[in-house]
Amino acid sequence: MRIVVSKDEELIRLDMFLTKNLEESRSNISKHIKDGTIKVNGNVVKTGYLLREGDLIEYEEWCEVSEVVPEDIPLDIYYEDESIIVVNKKSGMVVHPGNGNNNGTLANALMFHTNNLSDINGMDRPGIVHRIDKDTSGLLLVSKTNEAHRILSDAFKEHKIKRKYIALVSGVISEDNGKIVAPIGRSEKDRKKMCITDKNSKEARTNFTVLERYKNATLVECILETGRTHQIRVHMAYIKHPVVNDSVYGNNVINDYGQMLHAKYIGFEHPINGKFMEFECPLEEEFMSILDKFRNS
């Protein structure tokens, strides 16, 4: 991973800058700087190094969690066999440990549910092939074997996995459907956010169809052609229709439920037998409750 220092970030200590932007403890950041895991302009520097505009900070993603502890957390499993699991994740649940979320994650729950999970992505991400955001609800594919994991991972890279989302966005969209094509990369101003940019970005394509229009919002179905971090949230904000209740990319925050985004459908070829499988799950009650308020306003 890499960060390019902007002008307004000059003269900030390296350890303090990374503590804020990577959401890690200062002691952990200092440790990684001292052992050379974090470098500036290709060089090992001291923790108190003062940043300059244009400095290139390079680091490897790490996780302080060496082993995921099994936790008895209920799972809403839609399908399971000897190779895969399809699970409906609740809004508010983190997919795997990291950045201070070491307990209560989907990975913790999966470890309690079964001892058979792929380990290709390491001990901290057992069975995790792909992710959805903490406050996004809906369907996820989990792999129980490394063979299935490799096949599914390649299918995601080749955009063979079909996914549909439901989102409530701010404002009234006049078009019945549309396609957003805009590259997404990490923001240089706020490393926790993604943005539309040509710098260190990847192509991103989102198709949307209007399902219902309300006085001040629109319910849409989104189909992803690519799978970038925060893709729907960034793309909808880009066309001036941010997802309702999204405190990061929008300003229409109603309560602490989280962004009104739900992964309702997933379709894929079974990694072992090749059979096409598809699953769909309903909106959560809290999502429906908020939606009803817009319908009746």
Tab-separated table of C-alpha atoms in Angstrom, residues 71-203:
chain	number	residue	atom	x	y	z
A	71	GLU	CA	-17.448	-16.989	19.122
A	72	ASP	CA	-20.985	-18.296	19.486
A	73	ILE	CA	-22.668	-15.713	17.284
A	74	PRO	CA	-25.852	-16.693	15.387
A	75	LEU	CA	-25.442	-16.991	11.623
A	76	ASP	CA	-28.158	-16.679	8.987
A	77	ILE	CA	-26.957	-19.387	6.610
A	78	TYR	CA	-28.760	-19.677	3.267
A	79	TYR	CA	-26.740	-22.590	1.914
A	80	GLU	CA	-23.897	-24.866	2.988
A	81	ASP	CA	-22.125	-27.923	1.636
A	82	GLU	CA	-18.631	-29.382	1.954
A	83	SER	CA	-17.086	-26.568	-0.139
A	84	ILE	CA	-18.960	-23.298	0.421
A	85	ILE	CA	-21.298	-21.348	2.662
A	86	VAL	CA	-23.688	-18.588	1.605
A	87	VAL	CA	-24.465	-16.365	4.585
A	88	ASN	CA	-26.649	-13.310	5.117
A	89	LYS	CA	-24.555	-10.807	7.107
A	90	LYS	CA	-26.317	-8.363	9.384
A	91	SER	CA	-25.716	-4.630	9.166
A	92	GLY	CA	-23.206	-3.581	11.821
A	93	MET	CA	-21.111	-6.761	11.667
A	94	VAL	CA	-17.492	-6.504	10.512
A	95	VAL	CA	-16.472	-9.286	8.125
A	96	HIS	CA	-13.061	-10.100	9.625
A	97	PRO	CA	-10.775	-8.834	12.433
A	98	GLY	CA	-8.568	-5.783	11.932
A	99	ASN	CA	-8.170	-2.142	12.910
A	100	GLY	CA	-9.307	-2.739	16.471
A	101	ASN	CA	-12.253	-5.023	15.591
A	102	ASN	CA	-10.934	-8.315	16.939
A	103	ASN	CA	-14.198	-9.759	18.214
A	104	GLY	CA	-17.786	-10.058	17.087
A	105	THR	CA	-16.891	-10.406	13.410
A	106	LEU	CA	-18.313	-12.762	10.820
A	107	ALA	CA	-14.997	-14.638	10.869
A	108	ASN	CA	-15.343	-15.224	14.630
A	109	ALA	CA	-18.826	-16.626	14.078
A	110	LEU	CA	-17.698	-18.844	11.189
A	111	MET	CA	-14.856	-20.296	13.274
A	112	PHE	CA	-17.385	-21.357	15.917
A	113	HIS	CA	-19.715	-22.793	13.287
A	114	THR	CA	-17.144	-25.018	11.547
A	115	ASN	CA	-13.515	-26.116	11.716
A	116	ASN	CA	-13.363	-26.372	7.939
A	117	LEU	CA	-12.542	-22.997	6.405
A	118	SER	CA	-10.005	-22.022	3.746
A	119	ASP	CA	-6.806	-20.386	4.979
A	120	ILE	CA	-5.505	-18.851	1.744
A	121	ASN	CA	-6.023	-15.311	3.063
A	122	GLY	CA	-4.320	-16.058	6.373
A	123	MET	CA	-5.329	-16.967	9.914
A	124	ASP	CA	-7.177	-13.675	10.401
A	125	ARG	CA	-9.511	-14.178	7.410
A	126	PRO	CA	-10.675	-17.802	7.541
A	127	GLY	CA	-12.966	-18.627	4.639
A	128	ILE	CA	-13.285	-14.997	3.545
A	129	VAL	CA	-13.302	-14.720	-0.253
A	130	HIS	CA	-14.806	-11.223	-0.530
A	131	ARG	CA	-16.176	-8.531	1.763
A	132	ILE	CA	-19.000	-6.080	2.149
A	133	ASP	CA	-18.852	-3.040	4.421
A	134	LYS	CA	-19.609	-3.290	8.127
A	135	ASP	CA	-22.909	-1.410	7.808
A	136	THR	CA	-23.958	-3.082	4.558
A	137	SER	CA	-26.255	-6.063	5.040
A	138	GLY	CA	-26.695	-9.022	2.766
A	139	LEU	CA	-25.227	-12.083	1.097
A	140	LEU	CA	-21.619	-13.222	1.219
A	141	LEU	CA	-19.820	-16.256	-0.205
A	142	VAL	CA	-17.555	-18.164	2.192
A	143	SER	CA	-15.117	-20.899	1.202
A	144	LYS	CA	-14.546	-24.039	3.263
A	145	THR	CA	-11.668	-25.412	1.147
A	146	ASN	CA	-8.629	-23.834	-0.491
A	147	GLU	CA	-9.597	-25.333	-3.854
A	148	ALA	CA	-13.012	-23.664	-3.744
A	149	HIS	CA	-11.413	-20.432	-2.519
A	150	ARG	CA	-9.018	-20.242	-5.473
A	151	ILE	CA	-11.777	-20.911	-8.005
A	152	LEU	CA	-14.157	-18.362	-6.462
A	153	SER	CA	-11.395	-15.760	-6.136
A	154	ASP	CA	-10.615	-16.116	-9.853
A	155	ALA	CA	-14.333	-15.855	-10.649
A	156	PHE	CA	-14.521	-12.553	-8.762
A	157	LYS	CA	-11.447	-11.231	-10.590
A	158	GLU	CA	-12.997	-12.181	-13.924
A	159	HIS	CA	-16.323	-10.555	-12.922
A	160	LYS	CA	-18.204	-13.862	-13.227
A	161	ILE	CA	-19.967	-13.491	-9.880
A	162	LYS	CA	-23.305	-11.704	-10.293
A	163	ARG	CA	-24.285	-9.315	-7.500
A	164	LYS	CA	-27.266	-7.027	-7.037
A	165	TYR	CA	-27.725	-4.417	-4.319
A	166	ILE	CA	-30.630	-2.344	-3.096
A	167	ALA	CA	-29.832	1.223	-2.064
A	168	LEU	CA	-31.875	4.164	-0.857
A	169	VAL	CA	-30.208	7.322	-2.130
A	170	SER	CA	-30.788	11.002	-1.443
A	171	GLY	CA	-32.686	13.114	-3.954
A	172	VAL	CA	-34.903	12.105	-6.844
A	173	ILE	CA	-33.171	10.479	-9.821
A	174	SER	CA	-34.959	11.484	-13.013
A	175	GLU	CA	-33.528	8.762	-15.266
A	176	ASP	CA	-35.059	5.287	-15.056
A	177	ASN	CA	-31.641	3.678	-15.323
A	178	GLY	CA	-28.034	4.554	-15.881
A	179	LYS	CA	-24.426	3.429	-15.816
A	180	ILE	CA	-21.705	5.108	-13.789
A	181	VAL	CA	-18.176	4.677	-15.149
A	182	ALA	CA	-15.572	6.403	-12.993
A	183	PRO	CA	-12.214	5.170	-11.587
A	184	ILE	CA	-11.960	4.716	-7.824
A	185	GLY	CA	-8.860	5.101	-5.657
A	186	ARG	CA	-7.986	5.987	-2.086
A	187	SER	CA	-8.369	9.642	-1.129
A	188	GLU	CA	-5.099	11.467	-0.503
A	189	LYS	CA	-6.878	13.819	1.908
A	190	ASP	CA	-8.515	11.110	4.032
A	191	ARG	CA	-7.010	7.624	3.795
A	192	LYS	CA	-10.150	6.048	5.257
A	193	LYS	CA	-12.171	7.206	2.250
A	194	MET	CA	-12.240	6.274	-1.413
A	195	CYS	CA	-12.840	8.800	-4.172
A	196	ILE	CA	-13.122	9.305	-7.918
A	197	THR	CA	-9.567	9.878	-9.094
A	198	ASP	CA	-7.119	9.093	-11.892
A	199	LYS	CA	-4.251	8.621	-9.401
A	200	ASN	CA	-3.497	5.052	-8.286
A	201	SER	CA	-7.074	4.073	-9.136
A	202	LYS	CA	-8.887	1.173	-10.775
A	203	GLU	CA	-11.721	1.239	-13.268
